[in-house]
PDB file of C-alpha atoms in Angstrom:
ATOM      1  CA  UNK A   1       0.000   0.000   0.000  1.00 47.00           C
ATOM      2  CA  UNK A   2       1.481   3.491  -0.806  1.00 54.00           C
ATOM      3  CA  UNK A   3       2.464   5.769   1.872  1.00 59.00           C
ATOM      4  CA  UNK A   4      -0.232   8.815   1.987  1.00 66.00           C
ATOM      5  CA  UNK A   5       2.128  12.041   2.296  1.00 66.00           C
ATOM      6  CA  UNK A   6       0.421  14.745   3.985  1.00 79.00           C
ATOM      7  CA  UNK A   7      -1.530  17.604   2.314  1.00 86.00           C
ATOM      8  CA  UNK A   8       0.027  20.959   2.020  1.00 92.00           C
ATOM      9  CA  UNK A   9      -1.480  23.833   2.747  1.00 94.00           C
ATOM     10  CA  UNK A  10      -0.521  27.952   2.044  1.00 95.00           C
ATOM     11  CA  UNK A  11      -0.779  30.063   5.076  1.00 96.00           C
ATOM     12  CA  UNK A  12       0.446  32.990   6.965  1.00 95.00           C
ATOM     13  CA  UNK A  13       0.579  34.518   9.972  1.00 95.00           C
ATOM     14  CA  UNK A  14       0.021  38.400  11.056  1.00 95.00           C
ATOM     15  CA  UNK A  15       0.500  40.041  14.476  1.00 95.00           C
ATOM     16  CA  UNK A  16      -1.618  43.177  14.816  1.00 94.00           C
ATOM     17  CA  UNK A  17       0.475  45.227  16.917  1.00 92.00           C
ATOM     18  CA  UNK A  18      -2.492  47.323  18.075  1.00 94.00           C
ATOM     19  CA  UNK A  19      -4.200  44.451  19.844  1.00 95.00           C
ATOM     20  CA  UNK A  20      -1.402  42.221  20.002  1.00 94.00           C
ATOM     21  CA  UNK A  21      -3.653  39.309  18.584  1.00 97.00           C
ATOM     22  CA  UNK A  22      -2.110  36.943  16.276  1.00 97.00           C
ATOM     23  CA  UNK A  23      -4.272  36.196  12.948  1.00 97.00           C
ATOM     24  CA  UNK A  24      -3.099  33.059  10.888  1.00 97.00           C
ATOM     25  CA  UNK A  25      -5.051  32.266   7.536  1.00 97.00           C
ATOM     26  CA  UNK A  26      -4.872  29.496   4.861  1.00 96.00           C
ATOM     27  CA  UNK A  27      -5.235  30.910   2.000  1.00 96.00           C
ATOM     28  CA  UNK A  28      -5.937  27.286   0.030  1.00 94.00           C
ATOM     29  CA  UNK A  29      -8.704  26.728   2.244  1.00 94.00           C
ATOM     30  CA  UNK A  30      -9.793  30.145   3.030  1.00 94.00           C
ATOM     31  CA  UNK A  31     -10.128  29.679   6.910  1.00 96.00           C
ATOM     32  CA  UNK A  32      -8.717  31.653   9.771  1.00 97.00           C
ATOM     33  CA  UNK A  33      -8.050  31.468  13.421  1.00 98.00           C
ATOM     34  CA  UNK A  34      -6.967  34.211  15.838  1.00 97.00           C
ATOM     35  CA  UNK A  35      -5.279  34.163  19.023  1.00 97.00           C
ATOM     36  CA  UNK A  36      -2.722  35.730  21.909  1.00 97.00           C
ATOM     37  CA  UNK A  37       0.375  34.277  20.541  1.00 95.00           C
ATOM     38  CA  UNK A  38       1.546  32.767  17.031  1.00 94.00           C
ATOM     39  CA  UNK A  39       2.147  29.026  17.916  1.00 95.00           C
ATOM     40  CA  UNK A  40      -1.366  29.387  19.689  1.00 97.00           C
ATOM     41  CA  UNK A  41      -3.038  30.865  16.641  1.00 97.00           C
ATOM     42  CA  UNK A  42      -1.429  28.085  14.472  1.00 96.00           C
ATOM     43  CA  UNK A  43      -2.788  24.951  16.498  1.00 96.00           C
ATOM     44  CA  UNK A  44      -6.172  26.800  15.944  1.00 97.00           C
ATOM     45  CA  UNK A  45      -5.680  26.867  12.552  1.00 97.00           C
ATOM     46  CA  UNK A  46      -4.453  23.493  11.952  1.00 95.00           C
ATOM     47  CA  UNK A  47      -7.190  22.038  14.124  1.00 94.00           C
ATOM     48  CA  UNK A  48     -10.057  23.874  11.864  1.00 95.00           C
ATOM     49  CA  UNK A  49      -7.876  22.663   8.811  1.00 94.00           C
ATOM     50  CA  UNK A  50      -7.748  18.998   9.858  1.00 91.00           C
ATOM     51  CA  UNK A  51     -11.770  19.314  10.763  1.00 92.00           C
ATOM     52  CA  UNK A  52     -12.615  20.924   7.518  1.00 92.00           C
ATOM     53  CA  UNK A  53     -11.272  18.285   5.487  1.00 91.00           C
ATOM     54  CA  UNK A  54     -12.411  15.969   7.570  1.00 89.00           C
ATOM     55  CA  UNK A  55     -15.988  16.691   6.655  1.00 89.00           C
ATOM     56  CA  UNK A  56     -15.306  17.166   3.091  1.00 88.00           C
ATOM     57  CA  UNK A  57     -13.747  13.558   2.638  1.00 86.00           C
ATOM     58  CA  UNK A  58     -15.743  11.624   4.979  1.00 87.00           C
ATOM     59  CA  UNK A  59     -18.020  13.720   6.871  1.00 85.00           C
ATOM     60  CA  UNK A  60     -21.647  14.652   6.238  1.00 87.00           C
ATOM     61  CA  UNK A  61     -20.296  17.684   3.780  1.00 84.00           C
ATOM     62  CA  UNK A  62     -18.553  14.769   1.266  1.00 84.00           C
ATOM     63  CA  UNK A  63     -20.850  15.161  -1.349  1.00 90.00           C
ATOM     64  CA  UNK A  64     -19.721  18.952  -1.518  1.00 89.00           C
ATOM     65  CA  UNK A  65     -15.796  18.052  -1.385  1.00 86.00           C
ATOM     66  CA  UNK A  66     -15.352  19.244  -4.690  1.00 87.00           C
ATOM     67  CA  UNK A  67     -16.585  22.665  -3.462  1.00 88.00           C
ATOM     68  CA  UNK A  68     -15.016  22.636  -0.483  1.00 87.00           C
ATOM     69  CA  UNK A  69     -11.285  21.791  -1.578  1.00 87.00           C
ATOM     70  CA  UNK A  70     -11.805  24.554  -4.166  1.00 88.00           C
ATOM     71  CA  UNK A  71     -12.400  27.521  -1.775  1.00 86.00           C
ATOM     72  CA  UNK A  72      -9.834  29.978  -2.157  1.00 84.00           C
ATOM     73  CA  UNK A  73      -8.985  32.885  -0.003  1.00 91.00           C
ATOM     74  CA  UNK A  74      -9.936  36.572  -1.355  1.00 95.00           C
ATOM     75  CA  UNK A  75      -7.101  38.115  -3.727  1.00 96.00           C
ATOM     76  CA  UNK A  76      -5.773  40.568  -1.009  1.00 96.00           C
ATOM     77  CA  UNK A  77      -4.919  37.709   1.109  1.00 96.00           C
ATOM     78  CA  UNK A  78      -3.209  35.864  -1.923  1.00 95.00           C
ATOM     79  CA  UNK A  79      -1.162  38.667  -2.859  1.00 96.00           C
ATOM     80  CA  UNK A  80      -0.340  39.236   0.965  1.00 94.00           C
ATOM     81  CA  UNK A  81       0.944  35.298   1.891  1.00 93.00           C
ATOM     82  CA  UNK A  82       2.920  35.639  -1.850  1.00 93.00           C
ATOM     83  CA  UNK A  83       4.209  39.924  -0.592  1.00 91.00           C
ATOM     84  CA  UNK A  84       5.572  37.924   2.495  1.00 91.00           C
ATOM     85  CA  UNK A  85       7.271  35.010   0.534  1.00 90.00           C
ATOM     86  CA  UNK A  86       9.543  36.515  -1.663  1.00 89.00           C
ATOM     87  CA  UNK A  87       9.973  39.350   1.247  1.00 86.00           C
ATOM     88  CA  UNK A  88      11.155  36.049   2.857  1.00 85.00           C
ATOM     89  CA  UNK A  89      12.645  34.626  -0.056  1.00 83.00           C
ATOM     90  CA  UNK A  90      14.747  37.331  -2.273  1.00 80.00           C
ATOM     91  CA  UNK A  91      15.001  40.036   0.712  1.00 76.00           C
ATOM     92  CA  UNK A  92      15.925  37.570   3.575  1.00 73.00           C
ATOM     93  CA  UNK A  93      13.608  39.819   5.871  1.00 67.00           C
ATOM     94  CA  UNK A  94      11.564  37.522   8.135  1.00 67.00           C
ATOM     95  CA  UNK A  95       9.798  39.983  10.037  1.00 72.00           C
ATOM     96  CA  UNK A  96       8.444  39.511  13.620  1.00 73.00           C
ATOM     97  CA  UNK A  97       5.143  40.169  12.984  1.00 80.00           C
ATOM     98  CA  UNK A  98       4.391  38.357   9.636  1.00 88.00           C
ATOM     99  CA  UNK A  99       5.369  35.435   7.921  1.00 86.00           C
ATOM    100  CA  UNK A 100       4.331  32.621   5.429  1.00 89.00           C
ATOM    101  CA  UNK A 101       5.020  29.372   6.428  1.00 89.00           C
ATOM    102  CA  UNK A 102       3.173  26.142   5.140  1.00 88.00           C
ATOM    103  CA  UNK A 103       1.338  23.758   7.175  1.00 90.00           C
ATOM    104  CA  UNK A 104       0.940  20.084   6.535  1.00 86.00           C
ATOM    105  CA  UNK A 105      -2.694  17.799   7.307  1.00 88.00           C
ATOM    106  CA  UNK A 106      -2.147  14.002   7.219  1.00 81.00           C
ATOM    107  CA  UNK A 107      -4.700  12.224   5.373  1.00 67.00           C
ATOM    108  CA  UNK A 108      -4.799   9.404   7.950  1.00 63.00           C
ATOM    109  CA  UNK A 109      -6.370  11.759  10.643  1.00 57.00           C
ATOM    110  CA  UNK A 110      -9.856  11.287   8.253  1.00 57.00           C
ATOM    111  CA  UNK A 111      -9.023   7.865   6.465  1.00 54.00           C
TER     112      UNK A 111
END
């Protein structure tokens, strides 16, 4: 049986200094999570990811998988995660607070 690599997913992370919430958004999935610190905001995130696809691949919302996998974040936020990547990239400026960074769903937590 072939080994099931995880899923990839496009996200990023933004601290608004104001508040001094962290905001963390997939862009492939268009879902976001919000919380005090970054690592705390991520687990969010990859908790709503892992649920999401859950229900598309073998939850009650299968039948609209197709849909659902297709879902794609607003432009702004595209052009933002890719902004931040080749700041990353070409600049070598990671700032503090933002960065892209990818985050990976194994398909065996919903086989």
């Amino acid at each position: 049986m072939p080994k099931k690599l995880p899923l990839q997913f496009r996200c990023y992370a933004k601290l608004d200094k104001s508040s001094g919430q962290w905001s963390v958004v997939c862009i492939d999935l268009s879902l976001a999570a919000q919380a005090d610190s970054f690592q705390e905001a991520k687990i969010k995130l990859h908790a709503m990811m892992a649920e999401y696809l859950e229900d598309a691949f073998v939850g009650q919302d299968r039948k609209h998988a197709s849909m659902l996998l297709s879902r794609k974040a607003p432009v702004g936020q595209i052009l933002y995660y890719y902004f931040l990547r080749i700041k990353t990239r070409f600049l070598g400026r990671q700032s503090l607070a933002s960065r892209p960074f990818r985050d990976h769903v194994s398909p065996t937590a919903f086989a």
